[in-house]
mmCIF file of N, CA, C and O in Angstrom:
data_model
loop_
_atom_site.group_PDB
_atom_site.id
_atom_site.type_symbol
_atom_site.label_atom_id
_atom_site.label_comp_id
_atom_site.label_asym_id
_atom_site.label_seq_id
_atom_site.Cartn_x
_atom_site.Cartn_y
_atom_site.Cartn_z
ATOM 1 N N MET A 235 0.762 -1.161 -0.010
ATOM 2 C CA MET A 235 -0.020 -0.027 0.052
ATOM 3 C C MET A 235 0.871 1.255 0.047
ATOM 4 O O MET A 235 1.811 1.340 0.835
ATOM 5 N N ALA A 236 0.524 2.160 -0.831
ATOM 6 C CA ALA A 236 1.254 3.405 -0.950
ATOM 7 C C ALA A 236 1.044 4.387 0.231
ATOM 8 O O ALA A 236 1.963 5.222 0.515
ATOM 9 N N GLY A 237 -0.056 4.174 0.886
ATOM 10 C CA GLY A 237 -0.364 5.107 1.942
ATOM 11 C C GLY A 237 0.322 4.680 3.302
ATOM 12 O O GLY A 237 0.198 5.421 4.297
ATOM 13 N N MET A 238 1.042 3.600 3.440
ATOM 14 C CA MET A 238 1.576 3.228 4.689
ATOM 15 C C MET A 238 2.882 3.966 4.895
ATOM 16 O O MET A 238 3.709 4.256 4.119
ATOM 17 N N LEU A 239 3.016 4.326 6.215
ATOM 18 C CA LEU A 239 4.170 4.979 6.615
ATOM 19 C C LEU A 239 5.122 3.984 7.287
ATOM 20 O O LEU A 239 4.710 3.112 8.081
ATOM 21 N N THR A 240 6.436 4.144 7.072
ATOM 22 C CA THR A 240 7.417 3.233 7.646
ATOM 23 C C THR A 240 7.756 3.850 9.066
ATOM 24 O O THR A 240 7.399 4.978 9.380
ATOM 25 N N GLU A 241 8.319 3.057 9.904
ATOM 26 C CA GLU A 241 8.834 3.561 11.164
ATOM 27 C C GLU A 241 9.749 4.813 11.003
ATOM 28 O O GLU A 241 9.625 5.764 11.758
ATOM 29 N N GLY A 242 10.521 4.715 9.953
ATOM 30 C CA GLY A 242 11.507 5.882 9.744
ATOM 31 C C GLY A 242 10.631 7.097 9.382
ATOM 32 O O GLY A 242 11.139 8.215 9.766
ATOM 33 N N ASP A 243 9.630 6.952 8.600
ATOM 34 C CA ASP A 243 8.783 8.092 8.246
ATOM 35 C C ASP A 243 8.174 8.719 9.503
ATOM 36 O O ASP A 243 8.121 9.907 9.631
ATOM 37 N N VAL A 244 7.690 7.924 10.366
ATOM 38 C CA VAL A 244 6.914 8.330 11.585
ATOM 39 C C VAL A 244 8.032 9.055 12.503
ATOM 40 O O VAL A 244 7.717 10.218 12.943
ATOM 41 N N LEU A 245 9.200 8.502 12.598
ATOM 42 C CA LEU A 245 10.188 9.076 13.442
ATOM 43 C C LEU A 245 10.665 10.506 12.864
ATOM 44 O O LEU A 245 10.882 11.452 13.554
ATOM 45 N N GLU A 246 10.646 10.578 11.478
ATOM 46 C CA GLU A 246 11.070 11.929 10.897
ATOM 47 C C GLU A 246 9.915 12.906 11.176
ATOM 48 O O GLU A 246 10.200 14.078 11.390
ATOM 49 N N ILE A 247 8.631 12.475 11.026
ATOM 50 C CA ILE A 247 7.556 13.396 11.317
ATOM 51 C C ILE A 247 7.633 13.902 12.770
ATOM 52 O O ILE A 247 7.529 15.072 13.060
ATOM 53 N N ILE A 248 7.921 13.031 13.702
ATOM 54 C CA ILE A 248 8.066 13.417 15.148
ATOM 55 C C ILE A 248 9.275 14.369 15.338
ATOM 56 O O ILE A 248 9.128 15.321 15.994
ATOM 57 N N ARG A 249 10.357 14.072 14.695
ATOM 58 C CA ARG A 249 11.526 14.988 14.764
ATOM 59 C C ARG A 249 11.204 16.351 14.267
ATOM 60 O O ARG A 249 11.554 17.301 14.952
ATOM 61 N N ARG A 250 10.595 16.460 13.174
ATOM 62 C CA ARG A 250 10.257 17.701 12.577
ATOM 63 C C ARG A 250 9.282 18.483 13.397
ATOM 64 O O ARG A 250 9.435 19.664 13.613
ATOM 65 N N GLN A 251 8.228 17.799 13.979
ATOM 66 C CA GLN A 251 7.314 18.442 14.849
ATOM 67 C C GLN A 251 7.932 18.908 16.148
ATOM 68 O O GLN A 251 7.655 19.886 16.677
ATOM 69 N N THR A 252 8.872 18.173 16.612
ATOM 70 C CA THR A 252 9.592 18.528 17.870
ATOM 71 C C THR A 252 10.475 19.803 17.535
ATOM 72 O O THR A 252 10.489 20.681 18.352
ATOM 73 N N GLU A 253 11.064 19.842 16.458
ATOM 74 C CA GLU A 253 11.885 21.093 16.065
ATOM 75 C C GLU A 253 11.048 22.313 15.983
ATOM 76 O O GLU A 253 11.291 23.410 16.397
ATOM 77 N N GLN A 254 9.769 22.087 15.291
ATOM 78 C CA GLN A 254 8.855 23.178 15.161
ATOM 79 C C GLN A 254 8.414 23.644 16.529
ATOM 80 O O GLN A 254 8.262 24.855 16.753
ATOM 81 N N PHE A 255 8.092 22.720 17.364
ATOM 82 C CA PHE A 255 7.599 23.140 18.730
ATOM 83 C C PHE A 255 8.727 23.817 19.491
ATOM 84 O O PHE A 255 8.374 24.847 20.187
ATOM 85 N N GLU A 256 9.878 23.402 19.383
ATOM 86 C CA GLU A 256 10.985 24.031 20.081
ATOM 87 C C GLU A 256 11.246 25.414 19.542
ATOM 88 O O GLU A 256 11.458 26.352 20.332
ATOM 89 N N ARG A 257 11.030 25.605 18.249
ATOM 90 C CA ARG A 257 11.270 26.991 17.659
ATOM 91 C C ARG A 257 10.083 27.862 18.208
ATOM 92 O O ARG A 257 10.378 29.035 18.552
ATOM 93 N N SER A 258 8.974 27.388 18.254
ATOM 94 C CA SER A 258 7.812 28.128 18.800
ATOM 95 C C SER A 258 7.986 28.465 20.175
ATOM 96 O O SER A 258 7.703 29.578 20.562
ATOM 97 N N GLU A 259 8.437 27.602 20.919
ATOM 98 C CA GLU A 259 8.669 28.009 22.411
ATOM 99 C C GLU A 259 9.666 29.038 22.524
ATOM 100 O O GLU A 259 9.635 29.862 23.295
ATOM 101 N N ALA A 260 10.761 28.978 21.723
ATOM 102 C CA ALA A 260 11.904 29.941 21.811
ATOM 103 C C ALA A 260 11.275 31.286 21.382
ATOM 104 O O ALA A 260 11.618 32.367 21.996
ATOM 105 N N GLU A 261 10.468 31.282 20.410
ATOM 106 C CA GLU A 261 9.847 32.577 19.941
ATOM 107 C C GLU A 261 8.956 33.221 20.909
ATOM 108 O O GLU A 261 8.809 34.401 20.986
ATOM 109 N N ASN A 262 8.270 32.356 21.767
ATOM 110 C CA ASN A 262 7.402 32.772 22.721
ATOM 111 C C ASN A 262 7.975 33.242 24.101
ATOM 112 O O ASN A 262 7.470 34.053 24.900
ATOM 113 N N ARG A 263 9.295 32.811 24.273
ATOM 114 C CA ARG A 263 10.025 33.153 25.570
ATOM 115 C C ARG A 263 10.295 34.701 25.591
ATOM 116 O O ARG A 263 10.111 35.347 26.745
ATOM 117 N N ALA A 264 10.766 35.214 24.622
ATOM 118 C CA ALA A 264 11.099 36.661 24.515
ATOM 119 C C ALA A 264 9.821 37.588 24.918
ATOM 120 O O ALA A 264 10.000 38.546 25.834
ATOM 121 N N PRO A 265 8.694 37.475 24.295
ATOM 122 C CA PRO A 265 7.555 38.253 24.593
ATOM 123 C C PRO A 265 7.072 38.044 26.024
ATOM 124 O O PRO A 265 6.648 39.025 26.691
ATOM 125 N N ARG A 266 7.169 36.817 26.530
ATOM 126 C CA ARG A 266 6.789 36.531 27.921
ATOM 127 C C ARG A 266 7.702 37.271 28.828
ATOM 128 O O ARG A 266 7.178 37.827 29.774
ATOM 129 N N ALA A 267 8.949 37.226 28.651
ATOM 130 C CA ALA A 267 9.939 37.932 29.439
ATOM 131 C C ALA A 267 9.678 39.415 29.412
ATOM 132 O O ALA A 267 9.750 40.141 30.409
ATOM 133 N N GLU A 268 9.308 39.898 28.245
ATOM 134 C CA GLU A 268 9.061 41.369 28.112
ATOM 135 C C GLU A 268 7.778 41.733 28.902
ATOM 136 O O GLU A 268 7.705 42.818 29.519
ATOM 137 N N ILE A 269 6.787 40.884 28.839
ATOM 138 C CA ILE A 269 5.465 41.074 29.610
ATOM 139 C C ILE A 269 5.782 41.235 31.081
ATOM 140 O O ILE A 269 5.299 42.119 31.745
ATOM 141 N N ILE A 270 6.567 40.289 31.606
ATOM 142 C CA ILE A 270 6.931 40.215 32.976
ATOM 143 C C ILE A 270 7.682 41.514 33.405
ATOM 144 O O ILE A 270 7.443 42.070 34.438
ATOM 145 N N ARG A 271 8.660 41.924 32.526
ATOM 146 C CA ARG A 271 9.411 43.156 32.810
ATOM 147 C C ARG A 271 8.498 44.350 32.813
ATOM 148 O O ARG A 271 8.555 45.178 33.836
ATOM 149 N N LEU A 272 7.504 44.378 31.945
ATOM 150 C CA LEU A 272 6.627 45.576 31.822
ATOM 151 C C LEU A 272 5.700 45.562 33.047
ATOM 152 O O LEU A 272 5.423 46.619 33.736
ATOM 153 N N ARG A 273 5.235 44.383 33.437
ATOM 154 C CA ARG A 273 4.321 44.313 34.686
ATOM 155 C C ARG A 273 5.043 44.823 35.913
ATOM 156 O O ARG A 273 4.577 45.546 36.729
ATOM 157 N N LYS A 274 6.268 44.379 36.070
ATOM 158 C CA LYS A 274 7.122 44.891 37.154
ATOM 159 C C LYS A 274 7.291 46.425 37.145
ATOM 160 O O LYS A 274 7.220 47.015 38.114
ATOM 161 N N LYS A 275 7.539 46.870 35.927
ATOM 162 C CA LYS A 275 7.746 48.332 35.812
ATOM 163 C C LYS A 275 6.355 49.116 36.201
ATOM 164 O O LYS A 275 6.464 50.085 36.942
ATOM 165 N N ILE A 276 5.244 48.565 35.661
ATOM 166 C CA ILE A 276 3.929 49.199 36.022
ATOM 167 C C ILE A 276 3.650 49.120 37.482
ATOM 168 O O ILE A 276 3.280 50.192 38.136
ATOM 169 N N GLU A 277 4.009 47.985 38.150
ATOM 170 C CA GLU A 277 3.817 47.858 39.606
ATOM 171 C C GLU A 277 4.701 48.891 40.334
ATOM 172 O O GLU A 277 4.263 49.527 41.288
ATOM 173 N N GLY A 278 5.882 49.084 39.898
ATOM 174 C CA GLY A 278 6.798 50.083 40.506
ATOM 175 C C GLY A 278 6.318 51.545 40.270
ATOM 176 O O GLY A 278 6.277 52.251 41.314
ATOM 177 N N LEU A 279 5.788 51.795 39.138
ATOM 178 C CA LEU A 279 5.255 53.176 39.014
ATOM 179 C C LEU A 279 3.873 53.425 39.760
ATOM 180 O O LEU A 279 3.721 54.446 40.232
ATOM 181 N N GLU A 280 3.099 52.283 39.797
ATOM 182 C CA GLU A 280 1.912 52.443 40.633
ATOM 183 C C GLU A 280 2.186 52.656 42.092
ATOM 184 O O GLU A 280 1.548 53.502 42.811
ATOM 185 N N ARG A 281 3.314 52.043 42.659
ATOM 186 C CA ARG A 281 3.797 52.254 43.997
ATOM 187 C C ARG A 281 4.157 53.761 44.237
ATOM 188 O O ARG A 281 3.996 54.312 45.253
ATOM 189 N N LYS A 282 4.840 54.258 43.178
ATOM 190 C CA LYS A 282 5.273 55.720 43.284
ATOM 191 C C LYS A 282 4.173 56.625 43.229
ATOM 192 O O LYS A 282 4.120 57.686 43.901
ATOM 193 N N VAL A 283 3.106 56.358 42.503
ATOM 194 C CA VAL A 283 1.962 57.146 42.362
ATOM 195 C C VAL A 283 0.963 57.077 43.560
ATOM 196 O O VAL A 283 0.417 58.029 44.061
ATOM 197 N N GLU A 284 0.890 55.924 44.157
ATOM 198 C CA GLU A 284 -0.160 55.745 45.293
ATOM 199 C C GLU A 284 0.081 56.692 46.400
ATOM 200 O O GLU A 284 -0.938 57.363 46.919
ATOM 201 N N PRO A 285 1.301 56.967 46.956
ATOM 202 C CA PRO A 285 1.392 57.887 48.072
ATOM 203 C C PRO A 285 0.991 59.375 47.665
ATOM 204 O O PRO A 285 0.558 60.157 48.532
ATOM 205 N N GLN A 286 1.223 59.736 46.386
ATOM 206 C CA GLN A 286 0.906 61.028 45.908
ATOM 207 C C GLN A 286 -0.720 61.252 45.757
ATOM 208 O O GLN A 286 -1.134 62.342 45.729
ATOM 209 N N ASN A 287 -1.468 60.144 45.640
ATOM 210 C CA ASN A 287 -2.865 60.323 45.423
ATOM 211 C C ASN A 287 -3.601 60.963 46.579
ATOM 212 O O ASN A 287 -4.580 61.745 46.326
ATOM 213 N N GLY A 288 -3.132 60.831 47.824
ATOM 214 C CA GLY A 288 -3.801 61.520 48.923
ATOM 215 C C GLY A 288 -3.279 62.882 49.046
ATOM 216 O O GLY A 288 -3.936 63.677 49.911
ATOM 217 N N VAL A 289 -2.282 63.286 48.411
ATOM 218 C CA VAL A 289 -1.643 64.675 48.632
ATOM 219 C C VAL A 289 -2.027 65.507 47.541
ATOM 220 O O VAL A 289 -1.777 65.196 46.373
ATOM 221 N N GLU A 290 -2.692 66.629 47.770
ATOM 222 C CA GLU A 290 -2.942 67.630 46.699
ATOM 223 C C GLU A 290 -1.873 68.663 46.555
ATOM 224 O O GLU A 290 -1.276 69.070 47.537
ATOM 225 N N SER A 291 -1.617 68.983 45.256
ATOM 226 C CA SER A 291 -0.535 69.947 45.096
ATOM 227 C C SER A 291 -1.005 71.314 45.006
ATOM 228 O O SER A 291 -2.120 71.651 44.736
#
């Protein structure tokens, strides 16, 4: 049958999918790290603003 896959074919498919998954994970790490950095920066700015909210200039 022409539609049958050999063990080698299946292993090659798994290898390619693993590589694709690893590339996707690597591409997602940088944006996640940036989100974490920005959240920390926002929290720091919010802490600076909170004490001033009760004080009128």
